[in-house]
Coordinates of C-alpha atoms and ligand atoms in Angstrom, one line a residue:
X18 CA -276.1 46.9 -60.8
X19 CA -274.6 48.1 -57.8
X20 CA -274.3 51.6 -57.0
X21 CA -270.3 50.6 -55.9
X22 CA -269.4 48.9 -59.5
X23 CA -266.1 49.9 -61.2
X24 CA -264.3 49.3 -64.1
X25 CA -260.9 47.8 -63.9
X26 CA -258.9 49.3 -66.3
X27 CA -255.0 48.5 -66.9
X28 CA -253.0 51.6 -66.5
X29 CA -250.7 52.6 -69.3
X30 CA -247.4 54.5 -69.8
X31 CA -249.9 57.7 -70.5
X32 CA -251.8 57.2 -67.4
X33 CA -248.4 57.5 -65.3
X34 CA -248.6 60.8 -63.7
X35 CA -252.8 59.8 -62.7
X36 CA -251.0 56.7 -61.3
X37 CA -248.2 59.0 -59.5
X38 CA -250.7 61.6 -58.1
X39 CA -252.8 58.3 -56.8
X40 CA -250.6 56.3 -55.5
X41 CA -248.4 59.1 -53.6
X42 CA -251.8 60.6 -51.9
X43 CA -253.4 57.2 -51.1
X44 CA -250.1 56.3 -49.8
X45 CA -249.7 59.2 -47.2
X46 CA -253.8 59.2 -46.1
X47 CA -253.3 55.6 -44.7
X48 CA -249.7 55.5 -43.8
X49 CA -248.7 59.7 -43.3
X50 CA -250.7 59.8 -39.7
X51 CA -249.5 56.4 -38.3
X52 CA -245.9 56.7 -38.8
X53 CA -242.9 59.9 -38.8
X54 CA -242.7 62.3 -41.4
X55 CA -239.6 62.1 -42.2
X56 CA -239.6 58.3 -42.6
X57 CA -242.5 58.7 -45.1
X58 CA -240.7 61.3 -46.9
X59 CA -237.2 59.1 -47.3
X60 CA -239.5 56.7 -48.8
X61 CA -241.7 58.2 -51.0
X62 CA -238.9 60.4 -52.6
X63 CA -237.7 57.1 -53.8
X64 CA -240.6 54.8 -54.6
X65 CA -243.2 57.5 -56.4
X66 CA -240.7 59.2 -58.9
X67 CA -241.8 59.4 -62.6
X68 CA -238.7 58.0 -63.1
X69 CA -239.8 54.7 -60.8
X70 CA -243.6 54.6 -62.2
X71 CA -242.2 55.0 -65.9
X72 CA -239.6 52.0 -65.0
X73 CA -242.8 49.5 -63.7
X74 CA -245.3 50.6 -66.0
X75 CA -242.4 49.2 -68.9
X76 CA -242.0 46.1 -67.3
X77 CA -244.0 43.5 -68.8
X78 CA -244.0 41.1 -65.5
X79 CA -245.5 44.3 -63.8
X80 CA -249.3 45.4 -64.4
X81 CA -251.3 48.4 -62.8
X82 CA -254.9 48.9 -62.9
X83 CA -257.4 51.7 -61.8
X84 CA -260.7 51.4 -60.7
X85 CA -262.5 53.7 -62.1
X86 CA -265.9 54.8 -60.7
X87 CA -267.8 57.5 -62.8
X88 CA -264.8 58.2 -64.5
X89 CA -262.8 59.1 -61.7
X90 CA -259.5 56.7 -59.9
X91 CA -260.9 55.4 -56.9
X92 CA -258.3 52.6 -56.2
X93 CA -255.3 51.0 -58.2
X94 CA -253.5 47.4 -58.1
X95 CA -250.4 46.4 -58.7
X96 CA -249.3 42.8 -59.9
X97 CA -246.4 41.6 -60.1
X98 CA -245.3 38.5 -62.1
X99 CA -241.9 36.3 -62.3
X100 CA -238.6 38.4 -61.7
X101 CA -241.0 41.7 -60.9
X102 CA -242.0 39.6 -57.6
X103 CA -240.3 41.9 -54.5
X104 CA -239.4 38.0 -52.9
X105 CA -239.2 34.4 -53.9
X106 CA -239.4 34.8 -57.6
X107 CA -241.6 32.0 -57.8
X108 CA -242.8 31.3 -61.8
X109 CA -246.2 30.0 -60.1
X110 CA -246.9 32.6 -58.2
X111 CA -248.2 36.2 -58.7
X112 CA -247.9 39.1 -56.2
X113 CA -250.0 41.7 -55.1
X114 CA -247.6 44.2 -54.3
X115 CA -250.5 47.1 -53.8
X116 CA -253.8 47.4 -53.8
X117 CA -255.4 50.7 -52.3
X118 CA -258.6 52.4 -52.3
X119 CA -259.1 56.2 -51.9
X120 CA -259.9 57.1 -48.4
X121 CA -263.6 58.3 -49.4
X122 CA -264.5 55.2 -50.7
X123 CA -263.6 52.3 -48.5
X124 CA -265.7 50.3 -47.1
X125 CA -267.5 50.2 -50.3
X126 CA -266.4 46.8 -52.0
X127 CA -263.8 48.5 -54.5
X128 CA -261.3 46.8 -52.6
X129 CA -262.9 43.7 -52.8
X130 CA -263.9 44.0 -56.5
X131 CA -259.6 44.7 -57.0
X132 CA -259.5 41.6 -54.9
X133 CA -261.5 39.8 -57.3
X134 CA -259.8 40.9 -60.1
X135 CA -256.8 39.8 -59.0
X136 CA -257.4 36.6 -58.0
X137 CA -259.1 35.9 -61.5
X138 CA -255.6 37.0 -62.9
X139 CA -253.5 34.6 -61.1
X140 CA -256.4 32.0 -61.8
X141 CA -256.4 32.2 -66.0
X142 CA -252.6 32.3 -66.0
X143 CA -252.8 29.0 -64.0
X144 CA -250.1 30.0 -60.8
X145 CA -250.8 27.4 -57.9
X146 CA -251.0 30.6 -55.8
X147 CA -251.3 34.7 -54.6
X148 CA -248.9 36.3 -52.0
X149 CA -248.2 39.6 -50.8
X150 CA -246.9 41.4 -47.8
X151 CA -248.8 43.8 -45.3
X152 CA -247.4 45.6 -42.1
X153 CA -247.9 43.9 -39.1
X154 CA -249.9 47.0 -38.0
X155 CA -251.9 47.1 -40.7
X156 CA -255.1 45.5 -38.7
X157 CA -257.8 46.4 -41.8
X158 CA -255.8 45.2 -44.4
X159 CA -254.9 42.0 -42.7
X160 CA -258.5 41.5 -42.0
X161 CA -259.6 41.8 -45.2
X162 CA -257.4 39.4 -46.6
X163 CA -258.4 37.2 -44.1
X164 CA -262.1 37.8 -45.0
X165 CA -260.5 36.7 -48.8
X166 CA -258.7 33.2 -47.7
X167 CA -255.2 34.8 -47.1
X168 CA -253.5 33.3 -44.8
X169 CA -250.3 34.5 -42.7
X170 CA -247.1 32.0 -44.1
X171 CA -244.1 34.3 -43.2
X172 CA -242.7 37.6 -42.6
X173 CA -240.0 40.1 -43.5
X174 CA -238.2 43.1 -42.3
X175 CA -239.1 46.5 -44.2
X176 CA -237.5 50.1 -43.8
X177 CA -240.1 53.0 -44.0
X178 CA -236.7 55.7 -43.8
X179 CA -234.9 54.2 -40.6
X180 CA -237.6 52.5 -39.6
X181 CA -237.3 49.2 -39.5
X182 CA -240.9 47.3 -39.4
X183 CA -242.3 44.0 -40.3
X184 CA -244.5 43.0 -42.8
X185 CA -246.3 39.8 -42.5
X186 CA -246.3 37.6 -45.8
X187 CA -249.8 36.0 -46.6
X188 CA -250.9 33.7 -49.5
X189 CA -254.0 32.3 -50.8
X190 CA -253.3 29.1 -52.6
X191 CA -255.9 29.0 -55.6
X192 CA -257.8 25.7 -56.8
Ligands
COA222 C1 -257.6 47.3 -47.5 C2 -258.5 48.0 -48.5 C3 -257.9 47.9 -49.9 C4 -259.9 47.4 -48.4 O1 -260.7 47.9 -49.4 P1 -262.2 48.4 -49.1 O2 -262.8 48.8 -50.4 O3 -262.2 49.4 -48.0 O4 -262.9 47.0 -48.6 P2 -264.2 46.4 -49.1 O5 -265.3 47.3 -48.8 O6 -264.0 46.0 -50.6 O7 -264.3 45.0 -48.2 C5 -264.5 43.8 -48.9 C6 -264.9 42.8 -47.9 O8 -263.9 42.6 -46.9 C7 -264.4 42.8 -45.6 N1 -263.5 43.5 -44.8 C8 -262.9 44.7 -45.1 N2 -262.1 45.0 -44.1 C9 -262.2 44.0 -43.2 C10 -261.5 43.8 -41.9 N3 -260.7 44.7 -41.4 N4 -261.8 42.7 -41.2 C11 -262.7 41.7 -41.8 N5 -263.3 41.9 -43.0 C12 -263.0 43.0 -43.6 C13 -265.7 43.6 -45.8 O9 -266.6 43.5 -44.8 C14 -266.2 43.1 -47.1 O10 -266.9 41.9 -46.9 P3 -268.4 41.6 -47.4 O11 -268.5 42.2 -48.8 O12 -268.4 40.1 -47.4 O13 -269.2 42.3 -46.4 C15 -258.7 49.5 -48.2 O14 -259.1 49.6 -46.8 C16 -257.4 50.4 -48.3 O15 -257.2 50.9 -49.4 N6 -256.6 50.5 -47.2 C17 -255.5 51.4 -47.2 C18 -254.3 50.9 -48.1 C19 -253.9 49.5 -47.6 O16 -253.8 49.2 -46.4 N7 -253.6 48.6 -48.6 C20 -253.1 47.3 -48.3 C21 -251.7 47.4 -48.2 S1 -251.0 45.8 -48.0

């Protein structure tokens, strides 16, 4: 087996302050140094509440799962599924609205193995395809989509605070 193997496991309303600790530090390792304080703090006061977290994790189009690696988070999804879809609200489609690995393990297929998961999702519940947005900046994540058959098909304007950036829309149509 490989050394690197986790176990996807779908986060539940008990799991939601795990899933609020995660997702808040993952969020400012990768995004805190590239962009200003203050913007980061405007938007995480109001997208990692409890109150926010408690809100998806109810939601039945929305789903969270950790990757657990000897028994300890080392990356989380989330999908997102009819209405839940930030965009188009497409009933064939499912979104990847996050997927994030902690900052000591990248580069160690536990993205990948999210990926996978993912994609096998969208495939059993028969959508025709996957989007999701990433920041223009964003150079690894849009390379590993790439790498996965994502492809750039649009774009939007985001705000990080005041700052206004864009994220670039890709899709992987499935078979
Ligand atoms: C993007 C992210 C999820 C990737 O996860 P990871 O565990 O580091 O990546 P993996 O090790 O699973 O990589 C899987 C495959 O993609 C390839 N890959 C990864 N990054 C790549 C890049 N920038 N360019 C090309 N290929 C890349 C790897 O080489 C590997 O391919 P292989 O197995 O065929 O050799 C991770 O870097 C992360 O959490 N980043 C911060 C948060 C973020 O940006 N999330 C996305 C927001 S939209």
């Amino acid at each position: 087996m490989s050394p690197n193997k986790v176990t996807i496991q779908k986060a539940e309303m008990t799991d939601a302050a795990v899933l609020l600790d995660f997702s808040k530090t993952t969020f400012f390792d990768f995004f805190g140094p590239l962009n200003e304080v203050a913007n980061m703090e405007a938007y995480s006061s109001v997208a990692f509440t409890s109150q926010k977290i408690l809100t998806e994790l109810i939601n039945p189009d929305s789903e969270f799962y950790f990757a657990m690696l000897d028994n300890e988070v080392a990356g989380y999804l989330k999908l997102n599924f009819n209405d839940a879809q930030t965009e188009f609200k497409d009933e064939n489609a499912m979104e990847i609205e996050r997927i994030y690995v902690s900052r000591q393990h990248h580069k160690k297929r536990i993205g990948q193995q999210l990926l996978d998961f993912a994609v096998e999702t969208a495939t059993k519940k028969q959508f025709e395809y996957v989007w999701l947005g990433v920041w223009e900046h964003n150079a690894n994540a849009i390379g590993f989509y790439q790498h996965n058959g994502f492809e750039v098909f649009s774009s939007h304007e985001f705000f990080l605070g005041d700052d206004k950036q864009t994220d670039l829309l890709m899709k992987k149509v499935l078979n």
